[in-house]
XYZ file of C-alpha atoms in Angstrom:
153
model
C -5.873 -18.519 7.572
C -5.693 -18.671 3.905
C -7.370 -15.430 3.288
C -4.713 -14.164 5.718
C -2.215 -15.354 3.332
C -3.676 -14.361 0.039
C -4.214 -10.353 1.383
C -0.709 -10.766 3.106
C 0.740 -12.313 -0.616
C -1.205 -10.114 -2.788
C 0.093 -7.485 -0.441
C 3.983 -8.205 -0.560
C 3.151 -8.781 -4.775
C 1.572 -5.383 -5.192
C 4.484 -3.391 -3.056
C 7.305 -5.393 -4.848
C 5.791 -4.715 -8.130
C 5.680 -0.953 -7.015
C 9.355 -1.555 -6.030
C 10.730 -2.854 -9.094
C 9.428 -0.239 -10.880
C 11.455 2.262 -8.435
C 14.432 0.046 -8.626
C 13.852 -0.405 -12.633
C 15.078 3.384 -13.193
C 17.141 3.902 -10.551
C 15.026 5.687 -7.696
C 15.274 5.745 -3.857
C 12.946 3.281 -2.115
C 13.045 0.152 -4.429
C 11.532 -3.072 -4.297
C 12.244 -4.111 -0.396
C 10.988 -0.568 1.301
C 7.792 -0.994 -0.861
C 7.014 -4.330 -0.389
C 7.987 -4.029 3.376
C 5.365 -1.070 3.765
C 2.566 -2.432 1.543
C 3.099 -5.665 3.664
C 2.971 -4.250 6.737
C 0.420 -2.209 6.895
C -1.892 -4.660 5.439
C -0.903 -6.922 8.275
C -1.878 -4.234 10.715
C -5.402 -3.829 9.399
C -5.458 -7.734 9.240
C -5.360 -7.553 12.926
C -8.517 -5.463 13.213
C -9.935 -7.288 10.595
C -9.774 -10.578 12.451
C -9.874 -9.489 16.183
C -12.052 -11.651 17.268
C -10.274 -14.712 15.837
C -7.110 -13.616 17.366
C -8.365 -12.081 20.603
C -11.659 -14.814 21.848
C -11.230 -13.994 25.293
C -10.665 -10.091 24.688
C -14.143 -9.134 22.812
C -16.094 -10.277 26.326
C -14.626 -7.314 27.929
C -15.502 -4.616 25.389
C -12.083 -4.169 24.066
C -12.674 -3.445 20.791
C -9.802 -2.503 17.765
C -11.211 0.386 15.645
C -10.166 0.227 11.847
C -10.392 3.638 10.762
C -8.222 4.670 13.966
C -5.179 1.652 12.710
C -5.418 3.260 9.111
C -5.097 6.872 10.372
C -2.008 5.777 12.905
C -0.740 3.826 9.541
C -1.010 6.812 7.459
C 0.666 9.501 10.073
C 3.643 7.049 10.669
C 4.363 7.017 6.935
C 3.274 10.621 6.852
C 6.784 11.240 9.099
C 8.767 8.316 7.149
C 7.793 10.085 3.416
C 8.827 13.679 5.002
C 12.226 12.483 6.291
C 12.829 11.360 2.377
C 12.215 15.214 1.163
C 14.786 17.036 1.140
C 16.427 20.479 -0.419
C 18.959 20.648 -3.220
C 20.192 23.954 -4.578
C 17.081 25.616 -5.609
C 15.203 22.432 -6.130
C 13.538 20.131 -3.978
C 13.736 16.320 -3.956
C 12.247 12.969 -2.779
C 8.414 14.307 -3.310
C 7.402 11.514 -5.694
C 9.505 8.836 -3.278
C 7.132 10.418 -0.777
C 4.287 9.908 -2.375
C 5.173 6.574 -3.787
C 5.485 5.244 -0.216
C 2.280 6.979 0.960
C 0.369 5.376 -1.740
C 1.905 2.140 -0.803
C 1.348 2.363 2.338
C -2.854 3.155 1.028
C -3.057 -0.091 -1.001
C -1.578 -2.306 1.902
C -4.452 -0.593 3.977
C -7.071 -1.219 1.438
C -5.477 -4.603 0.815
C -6.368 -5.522 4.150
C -9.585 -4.942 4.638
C -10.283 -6.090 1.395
C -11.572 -2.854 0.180
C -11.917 -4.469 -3.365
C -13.840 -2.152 -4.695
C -11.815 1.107 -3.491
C -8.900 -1.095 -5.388
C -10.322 -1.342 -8.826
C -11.261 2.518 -8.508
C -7.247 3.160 -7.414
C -6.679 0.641 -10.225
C -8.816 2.580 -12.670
C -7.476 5.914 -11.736
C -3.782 4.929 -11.917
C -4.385 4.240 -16.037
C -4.833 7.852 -16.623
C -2.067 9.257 -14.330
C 0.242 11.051 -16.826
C 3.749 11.814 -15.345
C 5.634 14.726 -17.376
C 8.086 12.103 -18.998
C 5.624 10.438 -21.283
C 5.210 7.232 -19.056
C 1.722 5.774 -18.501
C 0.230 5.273 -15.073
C 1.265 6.618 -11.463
C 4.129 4.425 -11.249
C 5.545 4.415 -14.632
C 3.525 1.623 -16.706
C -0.268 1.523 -15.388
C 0.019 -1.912 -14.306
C 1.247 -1.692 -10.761
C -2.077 -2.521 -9.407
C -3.986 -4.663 -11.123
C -2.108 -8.158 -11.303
C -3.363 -8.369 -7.826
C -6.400 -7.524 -9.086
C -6.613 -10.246 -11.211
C -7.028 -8.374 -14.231
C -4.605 -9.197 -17.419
């Protein structure tokens, strides 16, 4: 069960550190909304990922829990909770980037969970050269979000 723990740690790190950021500069969906949906959705792939060491008796009868189907049930659930955050004001239109902040959490629990490690340093890569229109580096605001889960300094 400790690599349970570590992906379910690293997880709840990864999502608060997403959080804080959110939190840092005064945005909608902070530090307990990220870290709840990072962490819970890498605790749903966790239980495809170890189905047989939950469910013994249940992988003699051919019941088998499909991966790809949890992440795609993961991803339309948080599809819905990211468009009830976006609404209309005035002429403009708000809560995209909450949106997308929590569908991107929602991503890295996934890959967190199945230990998609190297689908993580490319997310971890990519989020360096994100360039929001205020000057900030990275997706989420300093291009660190990522990789202290990673390991990398």
């Amino acid at each position: 069960y400790r690599d349970i723990t570590v992906r379910l740690l690293a997880a709840l790190a990864v999502g608060g550190a997403i959080g804080l950021e959110r939190s840092y500069h005064g945005r909608p969906a902070g530090f307990r909304t990220h870290a709840l949906v990072c962490l819970s959705t890498s605790l749903l792939m966790l239980v495809t990922v170890y189905e047989t060491r939950w469910f013994p008796a249940m992988t003699q009868g051919r019941v088998a829990l499909d991966p790809t189907r949890m992440a795609q049930g993961i991803m339309t659930g948080i599809g819905f909770l990211g468009a009830g955050v976006i609404y209309k004001e005035g002429v403009s239109i708000r809560g995209l980037t909450t949106a997308a902040s929590i569908w991107i959490t929602a991503a890295i629990g996934i890959l967190l969970g199945t230990e998609s490690r190297i689908l993580l340093h490319l997310l971890a890569r990519l989020e360096r050269f994100a360039q929001p229109c205020d000057g900030r580096t990275g997706l989420f605001g300093h291009g660190r979000a990522i990789e202290p889960a990673l390991g990398h300094r």
